[in-house]
Tab-separated table of C-alpha atoms in Angstrom:
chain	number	residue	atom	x	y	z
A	15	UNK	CA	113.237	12.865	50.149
A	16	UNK	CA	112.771	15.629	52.674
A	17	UNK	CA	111.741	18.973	51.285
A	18	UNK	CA	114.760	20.412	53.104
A	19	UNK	CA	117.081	18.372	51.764
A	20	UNK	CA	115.337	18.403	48.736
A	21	UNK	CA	116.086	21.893	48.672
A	22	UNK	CA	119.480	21.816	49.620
A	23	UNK	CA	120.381	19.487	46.840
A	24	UNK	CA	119.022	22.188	44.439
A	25	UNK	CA	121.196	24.499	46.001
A	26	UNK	CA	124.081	22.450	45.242
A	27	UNK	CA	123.456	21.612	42.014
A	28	UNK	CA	122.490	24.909	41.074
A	29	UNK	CA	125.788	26.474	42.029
A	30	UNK	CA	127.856	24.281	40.574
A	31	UNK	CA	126.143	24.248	37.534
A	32	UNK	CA	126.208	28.391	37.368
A	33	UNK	CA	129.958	27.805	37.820
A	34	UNK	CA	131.032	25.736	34.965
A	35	UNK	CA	133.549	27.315	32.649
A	36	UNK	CA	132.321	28.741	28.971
A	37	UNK	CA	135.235	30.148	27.876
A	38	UNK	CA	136.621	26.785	26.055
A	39	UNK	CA	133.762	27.546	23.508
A	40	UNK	CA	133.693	30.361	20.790
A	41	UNK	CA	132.631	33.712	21.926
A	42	UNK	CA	129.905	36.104	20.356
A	43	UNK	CA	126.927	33.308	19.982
A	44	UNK	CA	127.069	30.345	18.318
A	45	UNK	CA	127.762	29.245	14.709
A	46	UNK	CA	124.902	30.530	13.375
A	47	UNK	CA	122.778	33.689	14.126
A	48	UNK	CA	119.453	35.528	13.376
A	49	UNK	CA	120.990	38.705	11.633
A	50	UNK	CA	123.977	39.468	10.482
A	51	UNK	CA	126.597	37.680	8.070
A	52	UNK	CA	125.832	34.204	9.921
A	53	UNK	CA	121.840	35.105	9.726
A	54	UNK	CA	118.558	33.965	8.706
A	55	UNK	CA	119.517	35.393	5.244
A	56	UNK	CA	122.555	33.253	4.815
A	57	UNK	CA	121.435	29.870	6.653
A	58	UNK	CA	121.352	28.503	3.460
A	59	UNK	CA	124.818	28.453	2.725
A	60	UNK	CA	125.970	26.663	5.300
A	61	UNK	CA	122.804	24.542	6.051
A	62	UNK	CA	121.510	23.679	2.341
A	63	UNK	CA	118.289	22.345	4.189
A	64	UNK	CA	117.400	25.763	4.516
A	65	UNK	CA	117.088	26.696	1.236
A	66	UNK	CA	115.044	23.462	0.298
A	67	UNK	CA	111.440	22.549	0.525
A	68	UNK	CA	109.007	21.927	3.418
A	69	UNK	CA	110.068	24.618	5.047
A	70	UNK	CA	108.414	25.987	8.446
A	71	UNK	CA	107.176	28.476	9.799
A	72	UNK	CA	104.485	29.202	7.670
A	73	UNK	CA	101.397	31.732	7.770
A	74	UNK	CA	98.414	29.927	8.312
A	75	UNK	CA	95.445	31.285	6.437
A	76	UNK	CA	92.347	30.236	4.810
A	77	UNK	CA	92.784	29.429	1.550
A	78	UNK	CA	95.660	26.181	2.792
A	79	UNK	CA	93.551	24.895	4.934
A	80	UNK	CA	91.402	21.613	4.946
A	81	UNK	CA	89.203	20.100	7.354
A	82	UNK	CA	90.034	16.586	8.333
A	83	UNK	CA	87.818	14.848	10.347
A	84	UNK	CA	90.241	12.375	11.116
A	85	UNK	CA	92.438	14.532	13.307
A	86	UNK	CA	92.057	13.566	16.991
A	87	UNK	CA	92.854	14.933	20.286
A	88	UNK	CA	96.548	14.101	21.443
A	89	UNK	CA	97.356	12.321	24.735
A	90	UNK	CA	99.527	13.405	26.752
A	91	UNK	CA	101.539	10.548	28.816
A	92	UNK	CA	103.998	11.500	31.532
A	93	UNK	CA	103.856	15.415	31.058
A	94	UNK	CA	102.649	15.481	35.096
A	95	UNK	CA	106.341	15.585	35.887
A	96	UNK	CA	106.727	15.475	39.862
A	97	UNK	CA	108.697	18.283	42.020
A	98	UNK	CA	111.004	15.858	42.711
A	99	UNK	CA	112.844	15.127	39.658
A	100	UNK	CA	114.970	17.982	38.826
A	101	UNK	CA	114.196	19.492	34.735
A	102	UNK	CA	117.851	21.217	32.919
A	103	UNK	CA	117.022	24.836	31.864
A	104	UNK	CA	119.659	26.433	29.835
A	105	UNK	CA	120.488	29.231	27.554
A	106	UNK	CA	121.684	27.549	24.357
A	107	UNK	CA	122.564	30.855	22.567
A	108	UNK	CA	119.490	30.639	20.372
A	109	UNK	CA	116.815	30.166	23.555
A	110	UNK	CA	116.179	29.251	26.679
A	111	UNK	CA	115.413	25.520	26.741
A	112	UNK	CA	114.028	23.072	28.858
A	113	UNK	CA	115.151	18.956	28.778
A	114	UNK	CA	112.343	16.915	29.234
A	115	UNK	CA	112.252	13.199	30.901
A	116	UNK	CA	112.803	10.483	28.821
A	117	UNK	CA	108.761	9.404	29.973
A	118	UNK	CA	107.094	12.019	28.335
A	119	UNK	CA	105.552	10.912	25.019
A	120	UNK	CA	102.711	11.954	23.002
A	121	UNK	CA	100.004	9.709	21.717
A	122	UNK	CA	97.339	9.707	18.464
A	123	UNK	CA	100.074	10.570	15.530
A	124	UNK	CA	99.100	7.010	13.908
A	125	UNK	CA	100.991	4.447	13.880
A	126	UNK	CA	103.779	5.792	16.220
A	127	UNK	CA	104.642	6.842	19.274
A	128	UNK	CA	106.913	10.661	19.590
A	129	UNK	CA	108.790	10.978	22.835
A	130	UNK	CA	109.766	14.853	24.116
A	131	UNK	CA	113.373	15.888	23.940
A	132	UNK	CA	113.322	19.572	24.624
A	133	UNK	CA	110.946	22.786	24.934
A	134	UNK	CA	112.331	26.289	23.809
A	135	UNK	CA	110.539	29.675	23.070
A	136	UNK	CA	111.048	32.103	20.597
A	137	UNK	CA	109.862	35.728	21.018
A	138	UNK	CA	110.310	39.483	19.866
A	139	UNK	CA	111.686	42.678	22.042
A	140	UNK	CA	110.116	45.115	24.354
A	141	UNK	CA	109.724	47.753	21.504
A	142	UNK	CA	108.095	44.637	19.342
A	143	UNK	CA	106.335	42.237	20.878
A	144	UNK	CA	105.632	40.091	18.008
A	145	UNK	CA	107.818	37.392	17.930
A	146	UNK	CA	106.152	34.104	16.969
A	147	UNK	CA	106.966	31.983	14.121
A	148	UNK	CA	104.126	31.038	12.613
A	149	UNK	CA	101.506	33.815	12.168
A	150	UNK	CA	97.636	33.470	11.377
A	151	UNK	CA	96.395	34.879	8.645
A	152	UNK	CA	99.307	37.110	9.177
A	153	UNK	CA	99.360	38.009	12.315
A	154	UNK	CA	101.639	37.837	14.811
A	155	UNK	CA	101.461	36.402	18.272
A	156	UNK	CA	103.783	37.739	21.023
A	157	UNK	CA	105.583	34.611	21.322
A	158	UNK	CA	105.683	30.914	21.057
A	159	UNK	CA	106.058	27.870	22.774
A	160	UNK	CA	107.545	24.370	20.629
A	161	UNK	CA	107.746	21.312	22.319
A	162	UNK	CA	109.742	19.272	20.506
A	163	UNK	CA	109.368	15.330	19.918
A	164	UNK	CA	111.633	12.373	18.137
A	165	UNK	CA	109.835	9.085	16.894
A	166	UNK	CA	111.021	7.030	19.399
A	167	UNK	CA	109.305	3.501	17.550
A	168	UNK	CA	111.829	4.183	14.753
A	169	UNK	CA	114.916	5.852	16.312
A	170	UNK	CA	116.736	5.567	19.106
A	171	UNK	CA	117.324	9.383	20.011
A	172	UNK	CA	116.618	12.829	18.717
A	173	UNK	CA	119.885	13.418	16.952
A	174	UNK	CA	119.049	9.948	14.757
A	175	UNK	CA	115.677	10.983	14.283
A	176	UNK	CA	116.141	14.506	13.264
A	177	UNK	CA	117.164	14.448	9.504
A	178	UNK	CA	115.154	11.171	9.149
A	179	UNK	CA	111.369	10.544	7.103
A	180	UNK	CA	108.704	10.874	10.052
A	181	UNK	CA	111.817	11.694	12.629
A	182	UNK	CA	110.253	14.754	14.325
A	183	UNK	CA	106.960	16.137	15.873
A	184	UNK	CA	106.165	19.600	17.509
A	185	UNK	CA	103.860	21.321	19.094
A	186	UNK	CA	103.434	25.100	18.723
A	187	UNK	CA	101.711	27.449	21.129
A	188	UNK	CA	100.920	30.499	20.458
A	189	UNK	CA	101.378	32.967	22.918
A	190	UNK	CA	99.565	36.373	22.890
A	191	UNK	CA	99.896	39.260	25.772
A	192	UNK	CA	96.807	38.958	28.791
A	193	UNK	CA	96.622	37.857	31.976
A	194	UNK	CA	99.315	36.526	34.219
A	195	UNK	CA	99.654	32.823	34.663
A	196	UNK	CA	101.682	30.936	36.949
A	197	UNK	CA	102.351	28.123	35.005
A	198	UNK	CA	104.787	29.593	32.784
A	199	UNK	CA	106.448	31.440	35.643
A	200	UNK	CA	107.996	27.690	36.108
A	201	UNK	CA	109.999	28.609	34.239
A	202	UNK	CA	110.405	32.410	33.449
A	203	UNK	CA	111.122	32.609	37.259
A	204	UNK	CA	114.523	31.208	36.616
A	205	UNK	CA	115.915	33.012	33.838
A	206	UNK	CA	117.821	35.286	35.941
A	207	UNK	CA	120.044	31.861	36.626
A	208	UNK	CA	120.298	31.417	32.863
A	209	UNK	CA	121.400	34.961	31.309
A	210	UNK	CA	124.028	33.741	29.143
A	211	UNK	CA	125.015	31.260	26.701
A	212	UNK	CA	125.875	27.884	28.375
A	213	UNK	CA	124.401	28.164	31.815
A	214	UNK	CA	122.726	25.747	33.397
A	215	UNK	CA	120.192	25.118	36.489
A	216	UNK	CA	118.389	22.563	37.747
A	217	UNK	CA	114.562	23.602	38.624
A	218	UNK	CA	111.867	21.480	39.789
A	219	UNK	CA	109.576	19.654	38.282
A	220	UNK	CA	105.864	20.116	36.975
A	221	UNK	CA	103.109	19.444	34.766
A	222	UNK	CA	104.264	20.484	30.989
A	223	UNK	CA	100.702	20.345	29.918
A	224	UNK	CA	99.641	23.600	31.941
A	225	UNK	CA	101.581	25.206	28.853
A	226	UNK	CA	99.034	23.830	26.474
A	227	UNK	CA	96.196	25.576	25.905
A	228	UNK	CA	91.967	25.114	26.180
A	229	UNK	CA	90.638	23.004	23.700
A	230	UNK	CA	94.265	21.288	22.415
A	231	UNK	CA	92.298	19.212	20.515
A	232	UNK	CA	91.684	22.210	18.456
A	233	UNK	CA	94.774	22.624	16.050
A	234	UNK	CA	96.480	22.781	12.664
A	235	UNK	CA	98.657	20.054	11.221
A	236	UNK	CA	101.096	20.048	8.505
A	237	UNK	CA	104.330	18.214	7.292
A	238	UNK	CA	107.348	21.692	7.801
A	239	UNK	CA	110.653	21.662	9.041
A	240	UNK	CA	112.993	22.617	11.830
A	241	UNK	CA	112.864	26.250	11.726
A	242	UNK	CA	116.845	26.466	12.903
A	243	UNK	CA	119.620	25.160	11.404
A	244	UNK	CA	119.970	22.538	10.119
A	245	UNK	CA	116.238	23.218	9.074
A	246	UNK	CA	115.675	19.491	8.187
A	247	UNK	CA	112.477	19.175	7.004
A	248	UNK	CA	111.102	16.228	9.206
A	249	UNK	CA	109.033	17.614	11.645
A	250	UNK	CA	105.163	17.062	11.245
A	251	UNK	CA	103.794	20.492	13.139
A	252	UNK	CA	100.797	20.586	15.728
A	253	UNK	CA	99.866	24.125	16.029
A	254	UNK	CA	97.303	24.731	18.444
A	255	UNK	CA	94.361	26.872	17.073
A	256	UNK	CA	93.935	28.883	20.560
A	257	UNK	CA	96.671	30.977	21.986
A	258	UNK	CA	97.931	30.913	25.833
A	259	UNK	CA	97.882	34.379	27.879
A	260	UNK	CA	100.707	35.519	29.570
A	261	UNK	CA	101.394	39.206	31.282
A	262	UNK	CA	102.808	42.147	29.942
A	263	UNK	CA	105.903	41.693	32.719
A	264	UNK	CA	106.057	38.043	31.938
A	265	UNK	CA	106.909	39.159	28.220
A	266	UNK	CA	109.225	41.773	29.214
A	267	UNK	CA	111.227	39.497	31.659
A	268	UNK	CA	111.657	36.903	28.325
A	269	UNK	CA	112.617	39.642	25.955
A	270	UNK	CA	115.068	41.540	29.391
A	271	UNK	CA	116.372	38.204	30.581
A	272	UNK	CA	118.663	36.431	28.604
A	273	UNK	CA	121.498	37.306	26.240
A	274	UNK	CA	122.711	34.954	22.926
A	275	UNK	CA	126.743	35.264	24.235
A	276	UNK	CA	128.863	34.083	26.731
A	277	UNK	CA	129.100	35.770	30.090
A	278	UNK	CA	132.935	36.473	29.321
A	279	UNK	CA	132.206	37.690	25.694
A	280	UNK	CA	133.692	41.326	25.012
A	281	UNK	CA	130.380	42.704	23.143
A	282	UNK	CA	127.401	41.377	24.916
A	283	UNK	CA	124.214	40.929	22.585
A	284	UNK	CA	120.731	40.450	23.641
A	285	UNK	CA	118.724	37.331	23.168
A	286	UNK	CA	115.748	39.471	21.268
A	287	UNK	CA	113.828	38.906	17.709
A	288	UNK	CA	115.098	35.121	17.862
A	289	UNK	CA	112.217	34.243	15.333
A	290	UNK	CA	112.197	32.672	11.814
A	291	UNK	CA	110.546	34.764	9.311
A	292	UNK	CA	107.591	32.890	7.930
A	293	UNK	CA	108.056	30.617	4.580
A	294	UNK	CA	106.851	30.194	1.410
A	295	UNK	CA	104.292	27.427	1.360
A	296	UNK	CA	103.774	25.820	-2.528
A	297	UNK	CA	101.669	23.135	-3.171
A	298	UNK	CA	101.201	21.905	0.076
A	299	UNK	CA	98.084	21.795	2.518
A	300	UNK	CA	97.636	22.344	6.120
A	301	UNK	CA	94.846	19.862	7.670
A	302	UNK	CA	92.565	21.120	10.529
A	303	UNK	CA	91.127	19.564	13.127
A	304	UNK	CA	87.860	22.020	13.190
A	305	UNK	CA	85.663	23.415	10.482
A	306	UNK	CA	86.587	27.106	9.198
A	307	UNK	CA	83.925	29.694	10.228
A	308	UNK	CA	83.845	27.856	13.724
A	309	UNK	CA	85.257	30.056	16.671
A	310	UNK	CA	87.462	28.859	18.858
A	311	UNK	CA	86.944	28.602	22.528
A	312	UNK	CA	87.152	32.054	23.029
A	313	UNK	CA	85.232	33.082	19.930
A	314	UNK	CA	82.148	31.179	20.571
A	315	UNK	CA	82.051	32.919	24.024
A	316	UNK	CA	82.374	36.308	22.436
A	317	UNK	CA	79.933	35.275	19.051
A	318	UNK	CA	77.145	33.921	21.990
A	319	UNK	CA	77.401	37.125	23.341
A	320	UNK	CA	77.041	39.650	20.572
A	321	UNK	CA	73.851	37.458	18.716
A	322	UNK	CA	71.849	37.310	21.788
A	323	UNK	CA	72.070	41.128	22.586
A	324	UNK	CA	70.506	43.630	20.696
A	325	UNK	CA	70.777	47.673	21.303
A	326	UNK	CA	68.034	49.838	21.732
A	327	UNK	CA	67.880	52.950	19.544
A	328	UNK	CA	67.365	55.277	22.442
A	329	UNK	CA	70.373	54.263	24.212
A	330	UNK	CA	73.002	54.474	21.143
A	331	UNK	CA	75.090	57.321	20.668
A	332	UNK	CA	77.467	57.661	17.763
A	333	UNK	CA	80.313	59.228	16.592
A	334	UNK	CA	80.631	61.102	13.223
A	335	UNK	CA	82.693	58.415	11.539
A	336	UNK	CA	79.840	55.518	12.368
A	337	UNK	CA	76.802	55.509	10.461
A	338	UNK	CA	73.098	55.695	12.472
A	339	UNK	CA	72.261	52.526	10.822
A	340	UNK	CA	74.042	50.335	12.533
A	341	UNK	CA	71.565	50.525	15.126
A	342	UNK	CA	69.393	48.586	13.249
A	343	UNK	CA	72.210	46.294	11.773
A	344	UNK	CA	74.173	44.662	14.644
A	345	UNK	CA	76.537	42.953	12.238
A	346	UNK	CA	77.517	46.608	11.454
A	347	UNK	CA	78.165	46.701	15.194
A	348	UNK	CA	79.875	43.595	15.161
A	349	UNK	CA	82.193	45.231	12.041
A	350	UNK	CA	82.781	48.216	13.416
A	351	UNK	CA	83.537	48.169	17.117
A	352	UNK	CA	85.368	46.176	19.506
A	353	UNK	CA	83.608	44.718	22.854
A	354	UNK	CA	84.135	43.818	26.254
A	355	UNK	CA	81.175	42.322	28.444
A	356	UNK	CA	79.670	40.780	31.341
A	357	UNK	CA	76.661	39.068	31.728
A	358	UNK	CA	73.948	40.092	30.592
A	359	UNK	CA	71.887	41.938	31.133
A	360	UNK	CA	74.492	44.627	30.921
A	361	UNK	CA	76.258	47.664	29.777
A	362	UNK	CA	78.682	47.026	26.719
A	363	UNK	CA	81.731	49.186	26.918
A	364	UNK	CA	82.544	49.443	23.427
A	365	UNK	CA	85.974	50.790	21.880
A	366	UNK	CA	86.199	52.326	17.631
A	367	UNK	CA	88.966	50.751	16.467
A	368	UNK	CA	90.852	54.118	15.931
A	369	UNK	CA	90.524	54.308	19.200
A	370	UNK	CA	88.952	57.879	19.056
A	371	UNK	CA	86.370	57.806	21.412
A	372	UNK	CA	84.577	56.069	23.945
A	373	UNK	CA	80.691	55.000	24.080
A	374	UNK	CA	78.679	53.111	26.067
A	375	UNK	CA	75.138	51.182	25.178
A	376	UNK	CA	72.434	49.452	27.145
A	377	UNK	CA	71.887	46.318	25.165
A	378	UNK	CA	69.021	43.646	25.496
A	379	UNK	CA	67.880	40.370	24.757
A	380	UNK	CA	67.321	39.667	21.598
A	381	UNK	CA	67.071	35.929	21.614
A	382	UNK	CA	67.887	33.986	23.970
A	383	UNK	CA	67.465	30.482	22.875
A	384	UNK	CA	70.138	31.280	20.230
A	385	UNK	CA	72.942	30.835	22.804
């Protein structure tokens, strides 16, 4: 097809799609909520699921964890999706959410196959920006990313599949604030189309995999749940050990954007804090595809770095809240301060964590071959 009337269509579709009516459905959000008498707190009632066991998210911290050498990368078939074939973003009331072709399937969770039904995010607010769902040994990422899958060998849609044994599979990215990057401006660059509950617009295609981040094979796996209502718990989690960057004004466009009601509703409410609070996790084990005390992509980077350089006592200055000896300890170093480098050799500008004060140090080799 043409590009212009490629582009003409999206025009079209885009409009009329904008322009279909939301006042037939209930106004201030949906059925259920995050806070308030139809919250998180109160799920339960209505949605005995989430009361029950297997419930996700979870914090994901040492002592759960297991190494399992069995865990293999994923494959990722049909997540190249061309410009040409037109993706549904909408505001749902709960998140902004992305339909995904019928093609896209993920390979290597033995014996079946998981075909993608839908991405969504969940996030924080601009005075907060620490709205993932799972956390890491309790922290909190600024956002995150599910793509969510339905075991197409056994059912015959998601809404089959999702309260059914081995129904559901997700993938979780973390998200944490950095650089820009254009990949998830896809589809951040429409939610202006998308501000309130029930609109639609078409946007082009492209490769869903640019969301994932380095080293996917790296990741944590565990049997959890849905963590909305109905909160079945049937999903069997991929969460990606190594978190995706996106900008500070990336963030605050998500957490600005979007709003949980209807455009028509009399007492508009921002789509912010639309997180789960993490869930108790009893008796159960999470299974990792990488050995604890191994750094992830970014670690090893930073770890090469710091063990082949060594400072030089004449060059070391120091505060009055970090002791001299450190210059003869670098693990001290290591403890104590926070680092950003180049390559070497080179001048380490190093940050306290208080923040109180800045130094700088001339570093050397101290072995090379180390690295």
């Amino acid at each position: 097809m043409p590009h212009r009337s490629l582009r003409a269509t999206v025009v079209l579709l885009l409009v009329i799609l904008k322009k279909q009516p939301s006042s037939s459905a209930p106004l201030n959000g949906s059925k259920w909520t995050y806070v308030g008498p139809a919250g998180e707190k109160n799920w339960s009632k209505k949605y005995p699921s989430c009361g029950g066991l297997l419930q996700s998210p979870i914090d994901l911290h040492s002592d759960i964890l297991q190494y399992d050498a069995s865990l293999a990368p994923l494959q990722f078939q049909g997540y190249n999706v061309s410009v040409e074939k037109l993706l549904n973003l909408t505001n749902d009331g709960h998140s902004v959410r992305l339909n995904l072709n019928s093609d896209m399937y993920i390979q290597g969770l033995q014996p079946h196959h998981y075909r993608a039904e839908q991405l969504h995010l969940h996030w924080g607010n601009r005075n907060d920006p620490h709205g993932s769902e799972h956390t890491v040994s309790g922290k909190h990422f600024a956002a995150e990313l599910h793509i969510v899958h339905y075991n197409s060998d056994l059912y015959p849609d998601f809404s089959t599949a999702s309260d059914k044994s081995e129904g559901l599979a997700v993938l979780a990215v973390l998200i944490e604030i950095g650089s820009a990057n254009p990949s998830y401006d896809k589809i951040f660059s429409h939610l202006q189309h998308v501000k309130y509950k029930g609109q639609q617009v078409l946007i082009p295609g492209f490769n869903i995999e640019e969301l994932l981040p380095e080293s996917p094979g790296e990741y944590y796996r565990y049997e959890g749940s849905l963590t909305t209502p109905p909160c079945y718990p049937t999903v069997l989690w991929t969460v990606f050990r190594n978190p995706v960057q996106i900008s500070q004004e990336q963030l605050l466009a998500l957490e600005t954007a979007l709003y949980f009601t209807h455009m028509d509703d009399p007492t508009p409410r921002e789509m912010i804090n639309n997180f789960r609070q993490v869930q108790k996790f009893d008796e159960r084990l999470v299974y990792i595809s990488f050995r604890q005390g191994e750094e992830g992509s970014e670690g090893r980077e930073r770890q090469c770095a710091t063990r082949c350089l060594f400072p030089t006592k004449e060059t070391v200055s120091f505060g009055d809240w970090l002791s001299p000896l450190a210059a003869k300890e670098p693990e001290h170093i290591q403890e104590h301060w926070r680092m950003s480098y180049w390559s070497p050799p080179s001048v380490f500008s190093m940050f306290s964590r208080p923040w109180r004060e800045v130094q700088t140090m001339t570093l050397k080799y101290m072995d090379q071959s180390a690295c």
